[in-house]
PDB file of C-alpha atoms and ligand atoms in Angstrom:
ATOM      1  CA  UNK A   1     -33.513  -5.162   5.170  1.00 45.00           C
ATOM      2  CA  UNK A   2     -31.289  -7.041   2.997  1.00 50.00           C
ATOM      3  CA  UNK A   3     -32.499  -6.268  -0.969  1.00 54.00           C
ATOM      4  CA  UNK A   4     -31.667  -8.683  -3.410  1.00 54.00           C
ATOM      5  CA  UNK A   5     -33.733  -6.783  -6.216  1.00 72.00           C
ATOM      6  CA  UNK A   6     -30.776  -4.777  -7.653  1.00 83.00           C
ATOM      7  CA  UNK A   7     -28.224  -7.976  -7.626  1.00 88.00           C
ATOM      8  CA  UNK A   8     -27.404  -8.542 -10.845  1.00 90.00           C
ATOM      9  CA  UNK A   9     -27.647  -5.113 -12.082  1.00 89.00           C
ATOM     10  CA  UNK A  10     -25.076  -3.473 -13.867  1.00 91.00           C
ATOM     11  CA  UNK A  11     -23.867   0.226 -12.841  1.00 90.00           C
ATOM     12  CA  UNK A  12     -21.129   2.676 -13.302  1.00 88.00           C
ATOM     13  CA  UNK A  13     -18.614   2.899 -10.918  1.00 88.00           C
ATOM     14  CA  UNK A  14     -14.999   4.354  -9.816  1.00 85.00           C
ATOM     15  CA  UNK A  15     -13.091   1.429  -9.382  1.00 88.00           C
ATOM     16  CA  UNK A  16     -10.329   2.355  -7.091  1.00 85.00           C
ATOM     17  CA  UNK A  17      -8.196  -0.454  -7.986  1.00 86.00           C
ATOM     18  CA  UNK A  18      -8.569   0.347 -11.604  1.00 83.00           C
ATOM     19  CA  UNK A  19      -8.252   4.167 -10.727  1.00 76.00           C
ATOM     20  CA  UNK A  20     -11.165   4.784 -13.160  1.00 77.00           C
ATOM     21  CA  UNK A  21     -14.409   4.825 -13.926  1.00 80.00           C
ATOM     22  CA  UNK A  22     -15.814   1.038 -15.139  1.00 87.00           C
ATOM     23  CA  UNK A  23     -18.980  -1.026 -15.297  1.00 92.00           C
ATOM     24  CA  UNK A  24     -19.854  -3.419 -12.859  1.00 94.00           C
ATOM     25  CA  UNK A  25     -22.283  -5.306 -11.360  1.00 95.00           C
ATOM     26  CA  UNK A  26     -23.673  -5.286  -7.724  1.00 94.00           C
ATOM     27  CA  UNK A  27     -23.420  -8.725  -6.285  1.00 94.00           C
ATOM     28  CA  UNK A  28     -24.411  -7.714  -3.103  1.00 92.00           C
ATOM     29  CA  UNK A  29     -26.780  -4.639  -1.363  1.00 90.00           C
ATOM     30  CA  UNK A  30     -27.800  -3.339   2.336  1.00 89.00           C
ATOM     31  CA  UNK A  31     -30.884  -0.846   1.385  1.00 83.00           C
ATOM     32  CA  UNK A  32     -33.534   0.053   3.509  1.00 72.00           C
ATOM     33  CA  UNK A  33     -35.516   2.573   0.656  1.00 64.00           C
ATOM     34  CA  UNK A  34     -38.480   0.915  -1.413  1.00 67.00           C
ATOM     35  CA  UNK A  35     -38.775   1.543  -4.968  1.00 64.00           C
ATOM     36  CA  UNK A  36     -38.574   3.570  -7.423  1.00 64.00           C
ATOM     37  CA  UNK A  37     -35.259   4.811  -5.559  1.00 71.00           C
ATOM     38  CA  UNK A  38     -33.635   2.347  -3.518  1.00 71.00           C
ATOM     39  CA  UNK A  39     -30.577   3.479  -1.757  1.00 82.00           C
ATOM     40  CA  UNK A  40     -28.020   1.966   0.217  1.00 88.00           C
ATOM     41  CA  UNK A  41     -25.065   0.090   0.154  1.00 92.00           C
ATOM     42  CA  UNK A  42     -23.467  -2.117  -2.960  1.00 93.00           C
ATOM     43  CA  UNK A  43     -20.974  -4.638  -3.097  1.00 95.00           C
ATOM     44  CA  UNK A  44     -20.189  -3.948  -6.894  1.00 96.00           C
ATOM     45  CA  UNK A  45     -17.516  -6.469  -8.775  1.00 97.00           C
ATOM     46  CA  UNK A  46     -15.888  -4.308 -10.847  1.00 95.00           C
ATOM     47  CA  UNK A  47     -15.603  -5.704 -15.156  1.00 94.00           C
ATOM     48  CA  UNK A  48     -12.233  -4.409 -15.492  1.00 91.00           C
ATOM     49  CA  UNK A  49     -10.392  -6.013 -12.688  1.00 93.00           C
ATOM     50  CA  UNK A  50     -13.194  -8.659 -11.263  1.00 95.00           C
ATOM     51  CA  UNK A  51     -12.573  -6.958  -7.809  1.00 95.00           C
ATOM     52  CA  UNK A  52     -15.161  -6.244  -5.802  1.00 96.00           C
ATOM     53  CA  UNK A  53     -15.662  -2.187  -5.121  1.00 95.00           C
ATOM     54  CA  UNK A  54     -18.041  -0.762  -1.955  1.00 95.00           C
ATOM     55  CA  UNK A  55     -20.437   2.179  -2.700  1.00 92.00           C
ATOM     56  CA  UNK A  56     -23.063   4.197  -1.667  1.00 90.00           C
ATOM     57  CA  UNK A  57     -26.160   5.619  -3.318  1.00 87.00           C
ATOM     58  CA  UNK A  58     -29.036   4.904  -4.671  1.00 83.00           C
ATOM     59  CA  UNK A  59     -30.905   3.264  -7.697  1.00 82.00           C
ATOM     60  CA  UNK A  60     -33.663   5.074  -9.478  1.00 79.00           C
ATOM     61  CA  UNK A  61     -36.208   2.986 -11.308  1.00 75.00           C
ATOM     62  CA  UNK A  62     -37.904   5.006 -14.212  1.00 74.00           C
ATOM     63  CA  UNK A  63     -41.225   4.833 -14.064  1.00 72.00           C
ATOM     64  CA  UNK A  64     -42.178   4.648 -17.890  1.00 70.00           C
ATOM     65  CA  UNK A  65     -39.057   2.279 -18.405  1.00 63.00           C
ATOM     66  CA  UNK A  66     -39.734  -0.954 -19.972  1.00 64.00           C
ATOM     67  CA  UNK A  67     -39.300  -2.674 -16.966  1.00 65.00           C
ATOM     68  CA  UNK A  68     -37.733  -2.640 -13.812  1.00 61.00           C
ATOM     69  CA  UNK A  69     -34.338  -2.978 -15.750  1.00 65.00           C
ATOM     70  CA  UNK A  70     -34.539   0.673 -16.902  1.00 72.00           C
ATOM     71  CA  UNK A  71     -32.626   2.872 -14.123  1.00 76.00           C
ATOM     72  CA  UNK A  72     -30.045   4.991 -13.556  1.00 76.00           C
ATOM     73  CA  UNK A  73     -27.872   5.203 -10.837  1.00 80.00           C
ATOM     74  CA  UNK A  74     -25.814   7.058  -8.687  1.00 81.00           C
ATOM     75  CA  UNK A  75     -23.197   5.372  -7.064  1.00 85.00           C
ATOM     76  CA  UNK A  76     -20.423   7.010  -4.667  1.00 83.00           C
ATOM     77  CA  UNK A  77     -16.901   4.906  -4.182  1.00 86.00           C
ATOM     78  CA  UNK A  78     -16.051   4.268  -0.498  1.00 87.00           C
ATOM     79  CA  UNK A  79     -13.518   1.713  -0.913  1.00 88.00           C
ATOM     80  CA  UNK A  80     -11.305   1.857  -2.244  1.00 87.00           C
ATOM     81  CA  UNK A  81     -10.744   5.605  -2.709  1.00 76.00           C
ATOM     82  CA  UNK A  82      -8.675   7.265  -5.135  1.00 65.00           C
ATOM     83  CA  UNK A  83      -5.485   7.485  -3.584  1.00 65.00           C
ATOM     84  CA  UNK A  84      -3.447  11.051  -2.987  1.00 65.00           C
ATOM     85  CA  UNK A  85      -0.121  10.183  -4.568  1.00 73.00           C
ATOM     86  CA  UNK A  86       1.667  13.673  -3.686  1.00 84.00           C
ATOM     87  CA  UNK A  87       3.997  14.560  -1.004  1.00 85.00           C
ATOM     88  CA  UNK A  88       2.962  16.960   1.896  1.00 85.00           C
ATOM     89  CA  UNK A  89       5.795  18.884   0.730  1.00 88.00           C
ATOM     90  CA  UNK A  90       4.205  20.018  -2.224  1.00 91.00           C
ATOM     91  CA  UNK A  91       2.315  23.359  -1.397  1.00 93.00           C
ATOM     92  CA  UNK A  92      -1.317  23.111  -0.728  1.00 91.00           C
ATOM     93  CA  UNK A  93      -2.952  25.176  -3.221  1.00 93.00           C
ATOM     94  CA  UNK A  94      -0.418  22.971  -6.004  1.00 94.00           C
ATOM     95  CA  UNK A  95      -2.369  19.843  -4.335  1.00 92.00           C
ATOM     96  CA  UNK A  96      -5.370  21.020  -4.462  1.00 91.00           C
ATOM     97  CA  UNK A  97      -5.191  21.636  -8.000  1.00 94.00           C
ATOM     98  CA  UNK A  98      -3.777  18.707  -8.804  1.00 93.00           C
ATOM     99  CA  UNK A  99      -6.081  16.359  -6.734  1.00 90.00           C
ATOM    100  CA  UNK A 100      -8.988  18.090  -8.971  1.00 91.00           C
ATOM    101  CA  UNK A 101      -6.962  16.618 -12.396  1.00 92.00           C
ATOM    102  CA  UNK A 102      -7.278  13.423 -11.281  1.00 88.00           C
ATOM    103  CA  UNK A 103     -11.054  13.792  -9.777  1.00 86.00           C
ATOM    104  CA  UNK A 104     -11.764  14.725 -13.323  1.00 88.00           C
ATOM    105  CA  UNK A 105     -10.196  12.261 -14.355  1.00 86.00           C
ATOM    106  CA  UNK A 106     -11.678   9.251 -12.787  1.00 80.00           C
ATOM    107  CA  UNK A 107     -14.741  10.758 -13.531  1.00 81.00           C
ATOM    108  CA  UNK A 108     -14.107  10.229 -17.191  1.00 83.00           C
ATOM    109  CA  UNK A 109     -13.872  14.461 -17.881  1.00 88.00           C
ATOM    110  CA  UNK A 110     -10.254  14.054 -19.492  1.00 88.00           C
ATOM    111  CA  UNK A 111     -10.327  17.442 -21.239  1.00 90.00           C
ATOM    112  CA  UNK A 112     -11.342  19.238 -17.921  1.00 91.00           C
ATOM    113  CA  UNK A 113      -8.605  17.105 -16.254  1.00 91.00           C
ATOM    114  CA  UNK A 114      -5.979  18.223 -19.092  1.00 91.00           C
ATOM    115  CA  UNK A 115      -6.892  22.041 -18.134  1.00 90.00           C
ATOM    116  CA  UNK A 116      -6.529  21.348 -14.299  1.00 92.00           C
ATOM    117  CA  UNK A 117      -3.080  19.985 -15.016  1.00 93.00           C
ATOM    118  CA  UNK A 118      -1.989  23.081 -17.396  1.00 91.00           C
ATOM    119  CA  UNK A 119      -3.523  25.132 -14.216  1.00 92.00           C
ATOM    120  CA  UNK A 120      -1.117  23.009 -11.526  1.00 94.00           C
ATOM    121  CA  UNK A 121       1.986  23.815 -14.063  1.00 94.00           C
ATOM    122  CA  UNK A 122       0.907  27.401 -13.825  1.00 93.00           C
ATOM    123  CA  UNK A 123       0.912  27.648 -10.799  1.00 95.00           C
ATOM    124  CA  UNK A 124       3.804  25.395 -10.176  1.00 95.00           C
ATOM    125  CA  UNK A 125       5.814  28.625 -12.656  1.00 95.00           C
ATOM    126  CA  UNK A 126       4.125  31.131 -10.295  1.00 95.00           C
ATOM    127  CA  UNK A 127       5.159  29.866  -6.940  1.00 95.00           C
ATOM    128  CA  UNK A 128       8.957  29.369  -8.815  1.00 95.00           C
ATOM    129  CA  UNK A 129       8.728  33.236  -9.964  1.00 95.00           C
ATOM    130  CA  UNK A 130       8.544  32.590 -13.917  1.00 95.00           C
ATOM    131  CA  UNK A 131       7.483  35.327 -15.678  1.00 90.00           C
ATOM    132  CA  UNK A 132       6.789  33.918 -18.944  1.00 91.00           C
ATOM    133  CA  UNK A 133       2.745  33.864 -19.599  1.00 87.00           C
ATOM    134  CA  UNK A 134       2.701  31.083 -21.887  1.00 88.00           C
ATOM    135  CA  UNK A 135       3.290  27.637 -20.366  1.00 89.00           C
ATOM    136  CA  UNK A 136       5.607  26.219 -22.489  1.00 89.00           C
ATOM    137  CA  UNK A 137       7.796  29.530 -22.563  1.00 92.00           C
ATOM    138  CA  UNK A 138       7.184  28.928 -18.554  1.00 93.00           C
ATOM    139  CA  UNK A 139       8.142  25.877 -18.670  1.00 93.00           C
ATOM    140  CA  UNK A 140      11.396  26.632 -21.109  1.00 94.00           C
ATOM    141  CA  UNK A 141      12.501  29.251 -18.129  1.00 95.00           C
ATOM    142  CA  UNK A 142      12.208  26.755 -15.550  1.00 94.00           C
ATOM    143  CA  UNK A 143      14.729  24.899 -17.491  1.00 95.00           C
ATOM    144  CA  UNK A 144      16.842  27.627 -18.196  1.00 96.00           C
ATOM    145  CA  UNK A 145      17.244  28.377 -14.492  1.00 94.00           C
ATOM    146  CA  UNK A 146      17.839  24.647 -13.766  1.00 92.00           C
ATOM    147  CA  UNK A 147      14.826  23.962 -12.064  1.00 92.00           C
ATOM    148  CA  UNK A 148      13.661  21.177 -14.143  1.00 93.00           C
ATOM    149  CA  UNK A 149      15.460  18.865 -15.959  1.00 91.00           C
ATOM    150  CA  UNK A 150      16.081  19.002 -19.577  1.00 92.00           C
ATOM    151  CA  UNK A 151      14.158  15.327 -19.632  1.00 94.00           C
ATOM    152  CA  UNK A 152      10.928  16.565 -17.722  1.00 93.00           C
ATOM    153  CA  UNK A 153      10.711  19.496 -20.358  1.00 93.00           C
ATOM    154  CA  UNK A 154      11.234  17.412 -23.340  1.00 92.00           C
ATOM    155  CA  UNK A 155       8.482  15.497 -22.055  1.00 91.00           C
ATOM    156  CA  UNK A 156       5.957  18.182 -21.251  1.00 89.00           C
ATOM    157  CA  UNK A 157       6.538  19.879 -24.895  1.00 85.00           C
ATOM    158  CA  UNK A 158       6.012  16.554 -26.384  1.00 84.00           C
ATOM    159  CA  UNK A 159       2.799  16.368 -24.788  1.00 82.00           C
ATOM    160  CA  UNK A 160       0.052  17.623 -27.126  1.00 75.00           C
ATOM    161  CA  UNK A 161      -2.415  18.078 -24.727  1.00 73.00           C
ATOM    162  CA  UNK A 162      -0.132  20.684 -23.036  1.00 76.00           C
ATOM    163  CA  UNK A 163       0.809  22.186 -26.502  1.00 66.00           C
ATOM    164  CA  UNK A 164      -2.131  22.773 -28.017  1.00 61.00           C
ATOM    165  CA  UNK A 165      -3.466  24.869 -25.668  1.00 51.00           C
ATOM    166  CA  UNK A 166      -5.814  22.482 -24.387  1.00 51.00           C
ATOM    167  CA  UNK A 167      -7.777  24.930 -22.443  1.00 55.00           C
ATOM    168  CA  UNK A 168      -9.301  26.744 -25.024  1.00 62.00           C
ATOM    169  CA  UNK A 169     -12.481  26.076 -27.439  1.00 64.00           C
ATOM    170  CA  UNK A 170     -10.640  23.944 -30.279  1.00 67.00           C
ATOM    171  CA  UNK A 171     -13.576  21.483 -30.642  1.00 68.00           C
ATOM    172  CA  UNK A 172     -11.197  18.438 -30.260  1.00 74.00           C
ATOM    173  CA  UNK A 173     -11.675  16.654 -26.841  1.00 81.00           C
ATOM    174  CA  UNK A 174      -9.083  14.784 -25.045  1.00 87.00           C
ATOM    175  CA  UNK A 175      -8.803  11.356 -24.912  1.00 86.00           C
ATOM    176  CA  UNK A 176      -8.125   9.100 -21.627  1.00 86.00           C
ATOM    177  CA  UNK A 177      -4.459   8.400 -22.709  1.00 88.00           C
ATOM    178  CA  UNK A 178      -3.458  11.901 -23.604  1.00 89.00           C
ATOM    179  CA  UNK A 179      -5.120  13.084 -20.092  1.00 90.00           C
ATOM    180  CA  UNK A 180      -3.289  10.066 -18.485  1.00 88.00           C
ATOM    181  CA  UNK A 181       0.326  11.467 -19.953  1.00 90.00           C
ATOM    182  CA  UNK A 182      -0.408  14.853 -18.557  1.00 92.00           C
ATOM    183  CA  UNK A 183      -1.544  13.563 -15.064  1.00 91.00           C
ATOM    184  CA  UNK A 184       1.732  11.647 -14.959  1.00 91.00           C
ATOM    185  CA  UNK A 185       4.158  14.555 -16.362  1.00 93.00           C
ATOM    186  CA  UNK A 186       2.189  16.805 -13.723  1.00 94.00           C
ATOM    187  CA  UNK A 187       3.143  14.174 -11.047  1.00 92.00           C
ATOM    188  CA  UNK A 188       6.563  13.882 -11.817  1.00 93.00           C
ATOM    189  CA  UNK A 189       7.483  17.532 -12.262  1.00 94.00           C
ATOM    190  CA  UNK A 190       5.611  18.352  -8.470  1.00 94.00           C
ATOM    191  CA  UNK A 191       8.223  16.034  -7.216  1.00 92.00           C
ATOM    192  CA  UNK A 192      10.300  16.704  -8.697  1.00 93.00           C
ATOM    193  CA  UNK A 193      10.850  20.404  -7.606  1.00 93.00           C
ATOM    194  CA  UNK A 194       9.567  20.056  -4.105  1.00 93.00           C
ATOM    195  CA  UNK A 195      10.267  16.283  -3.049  1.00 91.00           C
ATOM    196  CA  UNK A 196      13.489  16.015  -4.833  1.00 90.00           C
ATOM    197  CA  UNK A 197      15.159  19.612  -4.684  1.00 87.00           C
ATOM    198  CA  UNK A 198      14.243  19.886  -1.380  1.00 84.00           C
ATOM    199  CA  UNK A 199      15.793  16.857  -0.014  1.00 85.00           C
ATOM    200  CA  UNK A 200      18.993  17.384  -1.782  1.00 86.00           C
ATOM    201  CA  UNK A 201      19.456  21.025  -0.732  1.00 86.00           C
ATOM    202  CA  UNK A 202      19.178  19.252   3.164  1.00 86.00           C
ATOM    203  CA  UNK A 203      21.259  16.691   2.148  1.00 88.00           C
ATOM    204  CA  UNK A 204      23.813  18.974   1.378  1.00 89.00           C
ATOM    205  CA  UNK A 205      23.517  21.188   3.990  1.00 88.00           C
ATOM    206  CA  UNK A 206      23.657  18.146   6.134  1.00 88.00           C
ATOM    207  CA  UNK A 207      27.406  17.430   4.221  1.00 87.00           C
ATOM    208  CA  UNK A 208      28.866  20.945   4.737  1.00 81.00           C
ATOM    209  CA  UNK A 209      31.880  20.499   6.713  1.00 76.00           C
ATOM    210  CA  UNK A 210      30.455  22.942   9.773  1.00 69.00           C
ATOM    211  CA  UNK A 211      32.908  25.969  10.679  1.00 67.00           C
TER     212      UNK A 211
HETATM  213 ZN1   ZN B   1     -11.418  -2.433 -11.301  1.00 70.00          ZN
END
């Protein structure tokens, strides 16, 4: 049946225009559950960018609310979906990793994102054989073997979400922008050691007069 009851209401949803989590409002539902959970499909116009957003999920009226207004929901994006932004050329447990910064992310967990992004940049020193333990000295070594670019380490050490050792117990939480920088900085450097290297070192076989 078509259920009108929840137009109107506002939710919380992952906007995947936006790429983040926003309010919204369903202006249109398919549901076939009665009350006090109604689930089903939502046509949700998203406040950030007035674009409209499918999920799935369901509603959940409380039953000592004031009124039928008091809910919660649980909403799951289908379109559009957060986008993978990485090349297939990056290695697979690198993507994984990284894929898992930005899920935090979009679900609003920026400090958990910031420590999935200081985990990809391990692991991105790992698979290059660093030896250094602490990221930025990790980081330094890439440099000093020319793996990186002086402007991609620059970046990362001004970064304080990478510097202040963002993974452990400091009480300070990290805020959407500073997660944002590290997301990006983590993008960049994953291309730029397995999209861009790589394609050069072909290119350049490619040149080599052959024998
Ligand atoms: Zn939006």
């Amino acid at each position: 049946m078509i259920d009108d009851g929840r137009i109107g209401s506002d939710c919380s949803v992952f906007c995947g225009h936006c790429q983040l989590q926003a309010t919204g409002s369903v202006v249109g539902a398919l549901t076939d559950d009665d009350p006090p959970i109604s689930g089903g499909l939502y046509l949700v116009r998203c406040s950030h960018c007035r674009r409209g957003v499918l999920v799935e999920g369901h509603f959940v009226v409380f039953p000592f609310g004031e009124d039928e207004n008091d809910y919660a929901s649980h909403l799951n994006t289908l379109w559009p979906k957060v986008q993978s932004t990485l090349s297939h050329l990056v290695p697979g447990d690198l993507q994984r990793a990284y894929e898992e910064a930005r899920t935090c992310f979009s679900a609003g967990a920026y400090t958990a994102a910031a420590v999935m992004v200081r985990r990809t940049l391990e692991g991105v020193c790992a698979d290059q054989g660093v030896t250094a333990k602490v990221l930025m000295r990790a980081l330094q070594e890439l440099r000093d073997t020319g793996k990186i670019e002086g402007r991609l380490f620059d970046w990362a050490q001004a970064l304080r979400v990478l510097g202040n050792q963002g993974a452990h117990f400091t009480g300070q939480d990290v805020d959407r922008e500073d997660a944002a920088d590290a997301l990006a900085l983590c993008e960049a450097l994953l291309d730029y050691i397995y999209v861009l290297t790589i394609r050069y070192e072909e290119f350049m076989q490619r040149r080599k007069p052959s024998p």
